[in-house]
Amino acid sequence: MCGKCKKRIRWIKTAAGKNMPCDEDFVYYKEDAAGKDKIVTPDGKVATGTIVHSPEFVTGFGYIPHFATCEYEKMFRKKRRKAKK
Ligand SMILES: [Zn+2]
């Protein structure tokens, strides 16, 4: 569980040996070096690509790092952006 927003999270051990908090549900993604999304694959690799909502023509599936979707992190980021102005 995320200590900040209280959502359920899944820990995935990355190839670098770190535990990465990810969203519970998996997503399909298409690998693309210019993509804006980071996806952690079940075997711990971090892929760059685009999350797609159909399982056709995808590279595979994986999990979104939780810090990309955490409501608390979003709030925190907004506040910081405001403070800079
Ligand atoms: Zn969270």
XYZ file of N, CA and C and ligand atoms in Angstrom:
256
model
N 0.841 -1.197 0.000
C 0.000 0.000 0.000
C 0.875 1.246 0.000
N 0.442 2.235 -0.756
C 1.191 3.492 -0.787
C 0.949 4.245 0.513
N 2.028 4.663 1.141
C 1.910 5.357 2.417
C 1.325 6.752 2.272
N 1.262 7.252 1.058
C 0.793 8.621 0.829
C -0.671 8.673 0.404
N -1.007 7.961 -0.680
C -2.392 8.049 -1.168
C -3.219 6.843 -0.766
N -2.598 5.839 -0.141
C -3.279 4.646 0.385
C -3.794 3.695 -0.705
N -3.318 3.886 -1.917
C -3.702 2.948 -2.968
C -2.878 1.690 -2.851
N -3.446 0.585 -3.351
C -2.682 -0.655 -3.342
C -1.604 -0.580 -4.405
N -0.424 -0.992 -4.066
C 0.666 -0.994 -5.038
C 1.338 -2.353 -5.061
N 2.064 -2.558 -6.121
C 2.783 -3.792 -6.330
C 4.270 -3.446 -6.376
N 5.069 -4.208 -5.659
C 6.515 -3.956 -5.676
C 7.162 -4.856 -6.718
N 7.922 -4.257 -7.589
C 8.640 -5.051 -8.589
C 10.128 -4.803 -8.412
N 10.866 -5.894 -8.378
C 12.306 -5.763 -8.243
C 12.893 -5.509 -9.623
N 13.593 -4.395 -9.781
C 14.147 -4.078 -11.097
C 15.454 -4.825 -11.319
N 15.893 -4.795 -12.573
C 17.141 -5.457 -12.937
C 18.307 -4.888 -12.139
N 18.168 -3.644 -11.680
C 19.231 -3.007 -10.905
C 19.170 -3.401 -9.427
N 18.184 -4.228 -9.082
C 18.090 -4.713 -7.708
C 17.312 -3.811 -6.769
N 16.641 -2.822 -7.334
C 15.847 -1.914 -6.507
C 14.393 -2.367 -6.503
N 13.713 -2.102 -5.426
C 12.286 -2.365 -5.401
C 11.543 -1.116 -5.843
N 10.705 -1.302 -6.840
C 10.016 -0.171 -7.439
C 8.521 -0.284 -7.164
N 7.939 0.744 -6.546
C 6.488 0.687 -6.331
C 5.748 0.964 -7.634
N 4.840 0.077 -7.989
C 4.104 0.215 -9.242
C 2.617 0.086 -8.972
N 1.835 0.555 -9.927
C 0.396 0.400 -9.811
C 0.041 -1.081 -9.877
N -1.033 -1.409 -9.202
C -1.461 -2.791 -9.083
C -1.829 -3.424 -10.428
N -2.501 -2.681 -11.282
C -2.989 -3.251 -12.534
C -1.950 -3.140 -13.642
N -1.859 -4.170 -14.461
C -0.905 -4.106 -15.551
C -1.498 -3.351 -16.736
N -0.614 -2.871 -17.579
C -1.037 -2.158 -18.783
C -0.297 -2.758 -19.968
N -0.869 -2.595 -21.125
C -0.178 -2.972 -22.350
C 0.604 -1.770 -22.835
N 1.736 -2.024 -23.429
C 2.514 -0.892 -23.927
C 3.179 -1.265 -25.244
N 3.504 -0.211 -25.959
C 4.213 -0.349 -27.212
C 5.561 0.320 -26.997
N 6.623 -0.409 -27.226
C 7.943 0.151 -26.993
C 8.237 1.247 -28.016
N 8.757 2.376 -27.530
C 9.001 3.526 -28.389
C 9.955 4.449 -27.639
N 11.160 4.607 -28.171
C 12.182 5.401 -27.483
C 11.732 6.834 -27.255
N 10.791 7.315 -28.083
C 10.315 8.686 -27.945
C 9.040 8.751 -27.111
N 8.616 7.612 -26.592
C 7.379 7.579 -25.806
C 7.524 8.343 -24.501
N 6.376 8.726 -23.944
C 6.419 9.538 -22.728
C 6.168 8.711 -21.473
N 5.879 7.432 -21.638
C 5.567 6.609 -20.481
C 6.717 5.671 -20.133
N 6.851 5.403 -18.845
C 7.809 4.407 -18.369
C 7.003 3.212 -17.880
N 7.424 2.056 -18.303
C 6.719 0.847 -17.921
C 7.740 -0.133 -17.346
N 7.423 -0.689 -16.206
C 8.298 -1.698 -15.607
C 7.746 -3.065 -15.966
N 8.560 -3.863 -16.617
C 8.086 -5.180 -17.035
C 8.126 -6.142 -15.845
N 7.364 -7.228 -15.919
C 7.330 -8.155 -14.776
C 8.708 -8.708 -14.414
N 9.641 -8.735 -15.369
C 10.978 -9.224 -15.016
C 11.936 -8.100 -14.625
N 11.382 -6.906 -14.383
C 12.179 -5.861 -13.756
C 12.927 -4.942 -14.690
N 12.587 -4.967 -15.969
C 13.222 -4.029 -16.884
C 12.345 -2.792 -17.000
N 12.987 -1.648 -17.195
C 12.220 -0.424 -17.364
C 12.191 -0.085 -18.848
N 10.995 -0.063 -19.417
C 10.839 0.214 -20.840
C 10.283 1.614 -21.029
N 10.661 2.225 -22.144
C 10.096 3.514 -22.514
C 9.143 3.263 -23.664
N 7.992 3.858 -23.607
C 7.034 3.640 -24.678
C 5.741 4.354 -24.412
N 4.706 3.849 -25.038
C 3.390 4.447 -24.901
C 2.428 3.381 -24.401
N 1.638 3.759 -23.424
C 0.640 2.836 -22.903
C -0.526 2.790 -23.876
N -0.930 1.588 -24.215
C -2.046 1.432 -25.145
C -3.159 0.647 -24.460
N -4.350 0.833 -24.945
C -5.488 0.228 -24.262
C -6.055 -0.981 -24.991
N -5.343 -1.429 -25.993
C -5.771 -2.627 -26.689
C -4.584 -3.568 -26.776
N -4.801 -4.859 -26.575
C -3.666 -5.790 -26.585
C -3.145 -6.118 -27.978
N -3.690 -5.500 -29.007
C -3.176 -5.741 -30.352
C -1.941 -4.895 -30.611
N -1.006 -5.441 -31.335
C 0.198 -4.710 -31.763
C 0.979 -4.118 -30.601
N 1.069 -4.806 -29.499
C 1.823 -4.271 -28.376
C 3.151 -5.009 -28.236
N 4.072 -4.386 -27.526
C 5.351 -5.022 -27.242
C 5.174 -6.033 -26.113
N 4.334 -5.682 -25.169
C 4.130 -6.566 -24.033
C 3.303 -5.864 -22.984
N 3.411 -6.368 -21.773
C 2.694 -5.679 -20.705
C 3.622 -5.440 -19.533
N 3.218 -4.525 -18.699
C 4.046 -4.192 -17.557
C 3.247 -3.317 -16.604
N 3.964 -2.668 -15.744
C 3.308 -1.901 -14.695
C 3.819 -0.465 -14.706
N 2.922 0.452 -14.396
C 3.288 1.869 -14.368
C 3.899 2.182 -13.011
N 5.067 2.820 -12.991
C 5.648 3.204 -11.698
C 4.641 4.052 -10.914
N 4.466 3.734 -9.664
C 3.400 4.394 -8.908
C 3.596 5.896 -8.792
N 4.837 6.342 -8.754
C 5.034 7.793 -8.589
C 4.511 8.585 -9.788
N 4.255 7.900 -10.912
C 3.700 8.588 -12.074
C 2.195 8.794 -11.937
N 1.554 8.015 -11.082
C 0.094 8.105 -10.985
C -0.386 8.489 -9.589
N 0.521 8.522 -8.632
C 0.122 8.774 -7.244
C -0.528 10.153 -7.107
N -1.746 10.167 -6.579
C -2.472 11.429 -6.414
C -1.696 12.382 -5.506
N -1.099 11.814 -4.494
C -0.365 12.647 -3.548
C 0.833 13.298 -4.232
N 1.547 12.511 -5.030
C 2.714 13.038 -5.739
C 2.295 14.142 -6.705
N 1.140 13.939 -7.349
C 0.638 14.945 -8.288
C 0.376 16.251 -7.565
N -0.274 16.144 -6.419
C -0.574 17.325 -5.628
C 0.707 18.035 -5.234
N 1.644 17.221 -4.817
C 2.910 17.751 -4.339
C 3.642 18.472 -5.471
N 3.618 17.868 -6.644
C 4.289 18.454 -7.793
C 3.662 19.793 -8.174
N 2.314 19.836 -8.141
C 1.611 21.076 -8.476
C 2.019 22.188 -7.524
N 2.046 21.845 -6.249
C 2.396 22.844 -5.240
C 3.794 23.385 -5.481
N 4.702 22.477 -5.794
C 6.082 22.899 -6.010
C 6.188 23.822 -7.215
N 5.401 23.489 -8.264
C 5.445 24.299 -9.477
C 4.956 25.710 -9.175
N 3.889 25.779 -8.377
C 3.344 27.090 -8.008
C 4.373 27.884 -7.214
N 5.055 27.211 -6.323
C 5.995 27.891 -5.432
C 7.149 28.510 -6.212
N 7.446 27.927 -7.364
C 8.574 28.445 -8.152
C 8.285 29.805 -8.778
N 6.995 30.065 -9.045
C 6.627 31.304 -9.738
C 6.845 32.549 -8.876
Zn 0.520 6.929 -3.820
